[in-house]
CSV table of C-alpha atoms in Angstrom, one decimal:
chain,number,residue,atom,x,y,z
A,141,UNK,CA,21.0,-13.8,-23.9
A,142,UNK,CA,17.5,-15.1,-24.5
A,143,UNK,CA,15.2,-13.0,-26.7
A,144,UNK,CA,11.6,-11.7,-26.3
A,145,UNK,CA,9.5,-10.1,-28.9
A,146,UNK,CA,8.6,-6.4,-28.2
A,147,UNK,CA,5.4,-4.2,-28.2
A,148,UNK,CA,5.1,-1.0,-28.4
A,149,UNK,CA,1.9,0.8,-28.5
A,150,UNK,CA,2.0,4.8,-28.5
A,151,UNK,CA,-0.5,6.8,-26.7
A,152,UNK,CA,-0.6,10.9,-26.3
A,153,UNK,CA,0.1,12.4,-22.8
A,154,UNK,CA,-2.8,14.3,-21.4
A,155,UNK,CA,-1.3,17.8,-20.0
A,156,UNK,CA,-4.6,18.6,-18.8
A,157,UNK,CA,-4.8,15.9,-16.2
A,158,UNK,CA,-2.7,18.0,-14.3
A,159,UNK,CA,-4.0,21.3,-12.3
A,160,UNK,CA,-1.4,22.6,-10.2
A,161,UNK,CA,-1.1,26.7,-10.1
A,162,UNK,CA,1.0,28.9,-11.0
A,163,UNK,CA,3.9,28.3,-8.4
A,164,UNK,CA,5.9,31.5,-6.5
A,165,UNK,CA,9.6,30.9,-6.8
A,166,UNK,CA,11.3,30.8,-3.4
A,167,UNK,CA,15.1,30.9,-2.0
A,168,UNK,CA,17.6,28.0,-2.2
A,169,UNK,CA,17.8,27.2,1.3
A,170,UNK,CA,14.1,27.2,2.0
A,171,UNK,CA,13.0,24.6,-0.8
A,172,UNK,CA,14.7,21.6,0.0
A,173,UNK,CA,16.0,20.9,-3.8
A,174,UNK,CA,19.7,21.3,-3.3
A,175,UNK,CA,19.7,17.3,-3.3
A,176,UNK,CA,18.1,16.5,-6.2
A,177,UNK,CA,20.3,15.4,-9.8
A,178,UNK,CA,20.5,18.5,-12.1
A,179,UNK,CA,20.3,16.9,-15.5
A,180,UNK,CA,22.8,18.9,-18.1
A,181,UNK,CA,24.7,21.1,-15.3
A,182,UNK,CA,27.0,19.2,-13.2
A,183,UNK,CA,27.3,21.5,-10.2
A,184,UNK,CA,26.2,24.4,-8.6
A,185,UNK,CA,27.1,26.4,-5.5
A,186,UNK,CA,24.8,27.8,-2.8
A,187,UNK,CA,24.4,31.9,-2.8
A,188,UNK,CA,26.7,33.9,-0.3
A,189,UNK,CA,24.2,37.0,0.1
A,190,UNK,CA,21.7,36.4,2.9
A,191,UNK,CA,19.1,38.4,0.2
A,192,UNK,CA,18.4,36.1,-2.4
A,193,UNK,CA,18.3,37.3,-5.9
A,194,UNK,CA,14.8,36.1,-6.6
A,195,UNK,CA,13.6,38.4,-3.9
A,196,UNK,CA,15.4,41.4,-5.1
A,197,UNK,CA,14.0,44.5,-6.8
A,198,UNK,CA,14.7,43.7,-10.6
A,199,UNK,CA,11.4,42.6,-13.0
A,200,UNK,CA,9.2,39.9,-13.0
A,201,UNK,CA,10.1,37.0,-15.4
A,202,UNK,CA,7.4,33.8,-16.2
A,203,UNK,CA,8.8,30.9,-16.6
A,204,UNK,CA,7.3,27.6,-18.2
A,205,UNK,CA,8.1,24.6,-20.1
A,206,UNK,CA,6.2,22.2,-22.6
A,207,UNK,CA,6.5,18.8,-24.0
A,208,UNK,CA,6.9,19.9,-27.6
A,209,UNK,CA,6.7,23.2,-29.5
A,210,UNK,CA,2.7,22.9,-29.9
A,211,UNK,CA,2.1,21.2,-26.7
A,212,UNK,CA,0.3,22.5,-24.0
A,213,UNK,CA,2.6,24.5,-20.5
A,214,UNK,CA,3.6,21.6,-17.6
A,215,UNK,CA,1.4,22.3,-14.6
A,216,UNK,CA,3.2,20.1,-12.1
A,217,UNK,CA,6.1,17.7,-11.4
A,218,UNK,CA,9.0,20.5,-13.0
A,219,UNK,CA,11.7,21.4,-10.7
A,220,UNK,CA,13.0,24.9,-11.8
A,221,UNK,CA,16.4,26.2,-11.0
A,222,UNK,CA,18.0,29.5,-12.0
A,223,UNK,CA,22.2,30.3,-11.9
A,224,UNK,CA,24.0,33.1,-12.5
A,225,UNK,CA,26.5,31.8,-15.8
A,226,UNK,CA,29.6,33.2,-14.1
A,227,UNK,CA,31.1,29.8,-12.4
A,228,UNK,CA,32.8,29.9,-8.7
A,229,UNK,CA,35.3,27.5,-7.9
A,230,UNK,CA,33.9,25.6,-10.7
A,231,UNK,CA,30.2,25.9,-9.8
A,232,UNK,CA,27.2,27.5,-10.9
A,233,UNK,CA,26.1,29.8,-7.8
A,234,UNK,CA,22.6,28.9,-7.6
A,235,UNK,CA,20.1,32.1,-7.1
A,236,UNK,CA,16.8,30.6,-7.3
A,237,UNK,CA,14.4,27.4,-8.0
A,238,UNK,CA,11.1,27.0,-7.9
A,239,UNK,CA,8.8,23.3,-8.4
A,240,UNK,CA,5.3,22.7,-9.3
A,241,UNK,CA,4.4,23.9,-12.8
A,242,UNK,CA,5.3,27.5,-14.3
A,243,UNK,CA,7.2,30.0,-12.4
A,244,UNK,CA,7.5,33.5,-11.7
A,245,UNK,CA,11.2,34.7,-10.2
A,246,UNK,CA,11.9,38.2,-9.4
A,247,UNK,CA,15.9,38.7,-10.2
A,248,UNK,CA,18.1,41.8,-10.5
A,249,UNK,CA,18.3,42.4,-14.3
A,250,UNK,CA,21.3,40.5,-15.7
A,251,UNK,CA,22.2,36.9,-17.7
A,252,UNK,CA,21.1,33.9,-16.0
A,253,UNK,CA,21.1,30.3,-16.9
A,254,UNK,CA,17.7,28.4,-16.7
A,255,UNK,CA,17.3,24.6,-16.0
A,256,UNK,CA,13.9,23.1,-15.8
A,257,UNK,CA,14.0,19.1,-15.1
A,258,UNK,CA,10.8,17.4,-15.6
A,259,UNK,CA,11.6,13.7,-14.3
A,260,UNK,CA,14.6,12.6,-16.2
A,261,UNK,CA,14.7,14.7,-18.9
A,262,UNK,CA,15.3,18.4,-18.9
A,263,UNK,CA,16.6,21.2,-20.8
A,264,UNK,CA,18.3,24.7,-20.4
A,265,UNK,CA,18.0,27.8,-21.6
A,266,UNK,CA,19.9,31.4,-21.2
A,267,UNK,CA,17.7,34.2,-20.6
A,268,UNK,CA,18.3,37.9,-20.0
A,269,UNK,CA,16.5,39.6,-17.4
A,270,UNK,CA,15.5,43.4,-17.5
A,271,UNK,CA,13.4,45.9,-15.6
A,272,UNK,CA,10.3,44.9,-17.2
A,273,UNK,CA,8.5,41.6,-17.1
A,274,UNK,CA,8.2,38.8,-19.2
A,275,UNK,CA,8.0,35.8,-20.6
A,276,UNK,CA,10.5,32.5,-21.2
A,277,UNK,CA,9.5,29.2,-22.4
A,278,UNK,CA,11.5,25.8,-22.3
A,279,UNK,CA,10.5,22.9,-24.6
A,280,UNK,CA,11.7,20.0,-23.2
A,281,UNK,CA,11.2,17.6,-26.1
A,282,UNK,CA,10.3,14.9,-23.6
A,283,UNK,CA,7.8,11.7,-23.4
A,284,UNK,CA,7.3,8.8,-21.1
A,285,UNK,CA,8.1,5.3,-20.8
A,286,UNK,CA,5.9,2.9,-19.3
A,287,UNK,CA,7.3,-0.8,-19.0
A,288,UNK,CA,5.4,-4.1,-18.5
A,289,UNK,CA,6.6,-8.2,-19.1
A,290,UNK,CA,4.3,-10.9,-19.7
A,291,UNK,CA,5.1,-14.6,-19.8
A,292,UNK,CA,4.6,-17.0,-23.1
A,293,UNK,CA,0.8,-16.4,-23.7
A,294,UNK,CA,0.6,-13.0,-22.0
A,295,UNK,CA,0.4,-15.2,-18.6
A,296,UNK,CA,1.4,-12.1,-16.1
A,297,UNK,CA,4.4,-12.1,-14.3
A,298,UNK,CA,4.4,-11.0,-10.6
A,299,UNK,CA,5.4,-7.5,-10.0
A,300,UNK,CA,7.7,-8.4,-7.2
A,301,UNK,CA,10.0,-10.6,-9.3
A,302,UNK,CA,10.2,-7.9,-12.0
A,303,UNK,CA,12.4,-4.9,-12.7
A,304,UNK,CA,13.8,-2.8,-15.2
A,305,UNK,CA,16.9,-0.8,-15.9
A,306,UNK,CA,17.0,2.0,-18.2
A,307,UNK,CA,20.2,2.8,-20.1
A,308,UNK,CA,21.4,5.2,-22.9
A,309,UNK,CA,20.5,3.8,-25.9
A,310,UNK,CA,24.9,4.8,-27.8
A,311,UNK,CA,27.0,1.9,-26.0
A,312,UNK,CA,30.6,3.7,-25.6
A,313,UNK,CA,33.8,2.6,-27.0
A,314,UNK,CA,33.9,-0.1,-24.5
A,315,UNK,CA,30.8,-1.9,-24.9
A,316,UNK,CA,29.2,0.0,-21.3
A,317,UNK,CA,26.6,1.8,-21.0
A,318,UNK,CA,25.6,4.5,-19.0
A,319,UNK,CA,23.2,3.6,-16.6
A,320,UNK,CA,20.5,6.3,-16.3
A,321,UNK,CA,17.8,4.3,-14.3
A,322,UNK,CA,17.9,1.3,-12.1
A,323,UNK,CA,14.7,-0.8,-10.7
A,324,UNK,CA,12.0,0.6,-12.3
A,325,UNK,CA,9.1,-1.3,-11.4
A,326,UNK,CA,6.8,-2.5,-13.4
A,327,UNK,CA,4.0,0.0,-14.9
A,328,UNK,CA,5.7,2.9,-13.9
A,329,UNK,CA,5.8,6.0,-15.9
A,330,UNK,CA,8.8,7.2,-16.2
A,331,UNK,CA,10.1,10.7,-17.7
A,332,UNK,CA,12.7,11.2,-20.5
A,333,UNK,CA,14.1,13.3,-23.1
A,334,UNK,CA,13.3,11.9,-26.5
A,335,UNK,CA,15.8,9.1,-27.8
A,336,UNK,CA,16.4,5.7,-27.9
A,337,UNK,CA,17.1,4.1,-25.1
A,338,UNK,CA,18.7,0.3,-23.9
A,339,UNK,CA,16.3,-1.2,-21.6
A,340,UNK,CA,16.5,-4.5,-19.8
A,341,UNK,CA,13.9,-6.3,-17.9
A,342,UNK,CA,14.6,-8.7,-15.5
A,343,UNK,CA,12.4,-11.5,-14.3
A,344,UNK,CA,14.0,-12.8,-11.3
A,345,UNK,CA,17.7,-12.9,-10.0
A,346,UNK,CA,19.4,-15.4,-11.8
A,347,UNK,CA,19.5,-15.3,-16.0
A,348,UNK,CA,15.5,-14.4,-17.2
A,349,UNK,CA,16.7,-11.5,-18.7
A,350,UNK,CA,15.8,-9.6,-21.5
A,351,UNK,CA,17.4,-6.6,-23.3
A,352,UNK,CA,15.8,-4.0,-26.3
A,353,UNK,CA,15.8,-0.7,-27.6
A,354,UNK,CA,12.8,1.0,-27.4
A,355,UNK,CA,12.5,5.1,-28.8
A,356,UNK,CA,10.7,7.7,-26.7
A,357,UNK,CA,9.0,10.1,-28.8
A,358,UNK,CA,8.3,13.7,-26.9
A,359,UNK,CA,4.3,14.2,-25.9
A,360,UNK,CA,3.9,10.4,-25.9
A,361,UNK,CA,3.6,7.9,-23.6
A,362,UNK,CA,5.8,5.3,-25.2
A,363,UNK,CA,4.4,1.9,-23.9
A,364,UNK,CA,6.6,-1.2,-23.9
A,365,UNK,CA,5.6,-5.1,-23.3
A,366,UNK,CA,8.5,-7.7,-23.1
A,367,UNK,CA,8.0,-11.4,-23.1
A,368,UNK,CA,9.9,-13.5,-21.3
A,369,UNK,CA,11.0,-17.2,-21.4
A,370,UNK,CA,11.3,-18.4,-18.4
A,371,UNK,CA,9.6,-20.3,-15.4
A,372,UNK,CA,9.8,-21.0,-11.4
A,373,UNK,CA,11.5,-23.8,-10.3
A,374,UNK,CA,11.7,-25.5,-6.6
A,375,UNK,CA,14.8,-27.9,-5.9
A,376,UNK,CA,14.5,-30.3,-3.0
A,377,UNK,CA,17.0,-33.1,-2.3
A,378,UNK,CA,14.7,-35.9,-1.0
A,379,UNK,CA,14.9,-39.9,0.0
A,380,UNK,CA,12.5,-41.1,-2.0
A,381,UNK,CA,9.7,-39.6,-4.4
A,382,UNK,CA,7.2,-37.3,-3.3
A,383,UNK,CA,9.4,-37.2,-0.1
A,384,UNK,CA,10.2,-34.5,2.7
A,385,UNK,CA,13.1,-32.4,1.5
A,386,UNK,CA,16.0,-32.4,3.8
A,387,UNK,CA,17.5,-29.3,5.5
A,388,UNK,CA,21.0,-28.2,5.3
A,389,UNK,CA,21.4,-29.0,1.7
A,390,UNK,CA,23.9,-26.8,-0.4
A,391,UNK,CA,23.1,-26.3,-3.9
A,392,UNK,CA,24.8,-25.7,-7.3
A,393,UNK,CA,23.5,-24.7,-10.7
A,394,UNK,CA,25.1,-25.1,-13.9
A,395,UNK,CA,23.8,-24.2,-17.6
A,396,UNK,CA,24.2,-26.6,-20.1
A,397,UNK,CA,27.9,-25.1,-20.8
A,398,UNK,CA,28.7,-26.6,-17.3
A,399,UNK,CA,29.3,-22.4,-15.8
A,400,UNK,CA,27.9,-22.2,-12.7
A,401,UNK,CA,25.1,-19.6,-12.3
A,402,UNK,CA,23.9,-19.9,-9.1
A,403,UNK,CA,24.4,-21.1,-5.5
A,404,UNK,CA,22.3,-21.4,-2.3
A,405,UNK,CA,21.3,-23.4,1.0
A,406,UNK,CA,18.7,-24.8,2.5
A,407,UNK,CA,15.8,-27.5,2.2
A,408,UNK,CA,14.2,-25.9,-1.3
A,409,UNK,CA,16.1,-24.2,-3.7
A,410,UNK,CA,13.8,-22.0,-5.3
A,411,UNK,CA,14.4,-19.5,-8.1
A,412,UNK,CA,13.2,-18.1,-11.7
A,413,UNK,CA,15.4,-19.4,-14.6
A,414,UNK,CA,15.7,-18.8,-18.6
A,415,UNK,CA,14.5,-21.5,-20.6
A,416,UNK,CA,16.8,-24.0,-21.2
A,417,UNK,CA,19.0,-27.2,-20.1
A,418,UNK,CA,20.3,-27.2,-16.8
A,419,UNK,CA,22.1,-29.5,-14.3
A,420,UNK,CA,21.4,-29.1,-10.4
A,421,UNK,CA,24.0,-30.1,-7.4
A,422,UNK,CA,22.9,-31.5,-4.2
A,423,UNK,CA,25.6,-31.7,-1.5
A,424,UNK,CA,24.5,-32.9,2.1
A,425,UNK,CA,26.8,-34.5,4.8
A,426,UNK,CA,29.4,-35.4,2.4
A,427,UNK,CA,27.3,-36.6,-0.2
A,428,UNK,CA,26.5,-35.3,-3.7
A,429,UNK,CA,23.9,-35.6,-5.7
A,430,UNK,CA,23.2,-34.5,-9.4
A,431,UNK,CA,20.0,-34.2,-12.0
A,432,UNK,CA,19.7,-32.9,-15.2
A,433,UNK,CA,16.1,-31.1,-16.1
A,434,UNK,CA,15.0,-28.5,-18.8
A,435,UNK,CA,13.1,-25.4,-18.1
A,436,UNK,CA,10.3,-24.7,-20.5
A,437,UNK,CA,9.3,-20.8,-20.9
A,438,UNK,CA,6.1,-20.5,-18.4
A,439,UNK,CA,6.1,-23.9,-16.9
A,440,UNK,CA,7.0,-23.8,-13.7
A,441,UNK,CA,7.9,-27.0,-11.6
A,442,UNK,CA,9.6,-28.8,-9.0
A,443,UNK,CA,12.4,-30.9,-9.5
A,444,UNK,CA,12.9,-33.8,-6.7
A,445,UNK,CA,16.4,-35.0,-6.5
A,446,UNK,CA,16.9,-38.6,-5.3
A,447,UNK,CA,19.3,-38.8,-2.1
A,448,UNK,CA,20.4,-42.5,-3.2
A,449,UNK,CA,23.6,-44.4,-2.7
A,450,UNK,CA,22.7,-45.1,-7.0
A,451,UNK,CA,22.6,-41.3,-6.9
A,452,UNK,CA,25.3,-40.5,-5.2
A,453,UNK,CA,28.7,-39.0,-6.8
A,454,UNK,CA,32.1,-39.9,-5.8
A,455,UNK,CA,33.1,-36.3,-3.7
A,456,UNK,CA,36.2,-35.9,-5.4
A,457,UNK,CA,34.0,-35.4,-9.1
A,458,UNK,CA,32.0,-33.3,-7.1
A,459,UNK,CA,31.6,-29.6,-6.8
A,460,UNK,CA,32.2,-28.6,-3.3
């Protein structure tokens, strides 16, 4: 694994950047939510009564949800879901939801069980409804994440041949850990509960990879700057020097262990690699060829290997 140094700069989120009204809550089978991941309830079933609860004749009850205990109500991007706590065949029957910002559900008077997710990261509460309106609030003790990589000298990286995986920050007894979520791209913000979480950027799809733990504090943005160590390199098998590369060339890299990390066809071999020693395989018509190069972090360049008969390597030695 090849290091990179970390930055972390912390700015405050701006709740008032967002302006959405007060939202109506509305049945289960009209909002098109049923899909979506439910963060801290693992299922839920649909409602058998034609006349959804959140229509019915009980009191009025306000829903909303904040970053923090002093922070300011959500006014968009929540998706609100209410259940009735008693479970059927193992699910939650699902009465309600409701997305934009805070909500207003009208259910029969009873115990339900709130979720508002908000992103990734959510929370639940259990309220009791009555005759009368009123009030709930959820904190969701939540901040975001926003993810960038730079080469050595803060030389950008292109956004294409950069992703991220976000993973919980407590490796289990195994070593794994869970996955929460994949191909983040670059400059993204991305919404979580507060915590530490693993994080691993990828420059590339061979080794450039780099892994750190980064915290998410709630009504933050959290924003995090990798450097990587790495370059672009083109491989072409050619005759002579500063010659045409020749087609229908298979190619094998190996690090300077002697694994191999990577295979591919075709004129140029072209790909983004860790810093490092490597040694590339040229095989065309029977024939292989071999060069040892190093990668330094940010300088990318072309490697010509020489399609001699001094070049060439005895097949059998070779890696087919």
């Amino acid at each position: 694994m090849f290091e990179g140094r970390l930055r972390l700069f912390l700015v405050r989120l701006c709740a008032a950047l967002f302006l959405l009204p007060v939202s109506m809550a509305v049945a289960q089978e009209k909002d098109g939510v049923g899909d979506l991941k439910l963060p801290g309830i693992s299922s839920y079933a649909t409602p058998k009564s034609e006349t959804p609860l959140a229509l019915g004749g009980g009191g009025a009850i306000t829903l909303s949800a904040q970053l923090t205990d002093k922070g300011t109500d959500i006014t968009r991007g929540l998706v609100w879901r209410v259940f009735k706590p008693e479970a059927v065949n193992g699910k939650l029957p699902m009465v309600a939801s409701s997305h934009g910002g805070s909500a207003v559900f009208q259910l029969e008077p009873g115990s339900y069980l709130v979720h508002a997710s908000y992103g990734r990261a959510g929370a639940t509460k259990r309220i009791t409804v009555g005759k009368e309106a009123k009030r709930e609030s959820l904190v969701l003790d939540a901040g975001g994440l926003k993810l960038d990589a730079v080469l050595s000298g803060g030389v950008r990286i292109p956004p294409k041949k950069l992703r991220f995986s976000i993973y919980e920050g407590t490796a289990e007894a195994n070593g794994d850990r869970a996955l929460i979520i994949p191909d983040v791209e670059p400059n993204s913000v991305v919404r979580l509960n507060a915590g530490i979480y693993h994080v691993v950027s990828t420059y590339g799809a061979v080794n450039a990879v780099i892994r750190s733990d980064i915290r998410v504090e709630a009504g933050k943005l959290t924003e995090a700057t990798v450097e990587h160590h790495a370059a672009e390199i083109t491989m072409k098998l050619v005759r002579e020097t500063g010659g045409e590369a020749i087609a229908d060339t298979s190619w094998s890299l190996l690090n300077e262990s002697g694994d191999p990390i990577k295979e591919t066809v075709g004129a140029f071999a072209s790909m983004v690699l860790a810093e490092g020693d490597y040694t590339i395989i040229a095989k065309n018509r029977d024939r292989i060829y071999q060069k040892d190069f190093t990668v330094v972090g940010g300088q990318n360049q072309e490697i010509e290997v020489l399609a001699t008969e001094a070049a060439a390597m005895d097949p059998e030695e070779g890696a087919d």
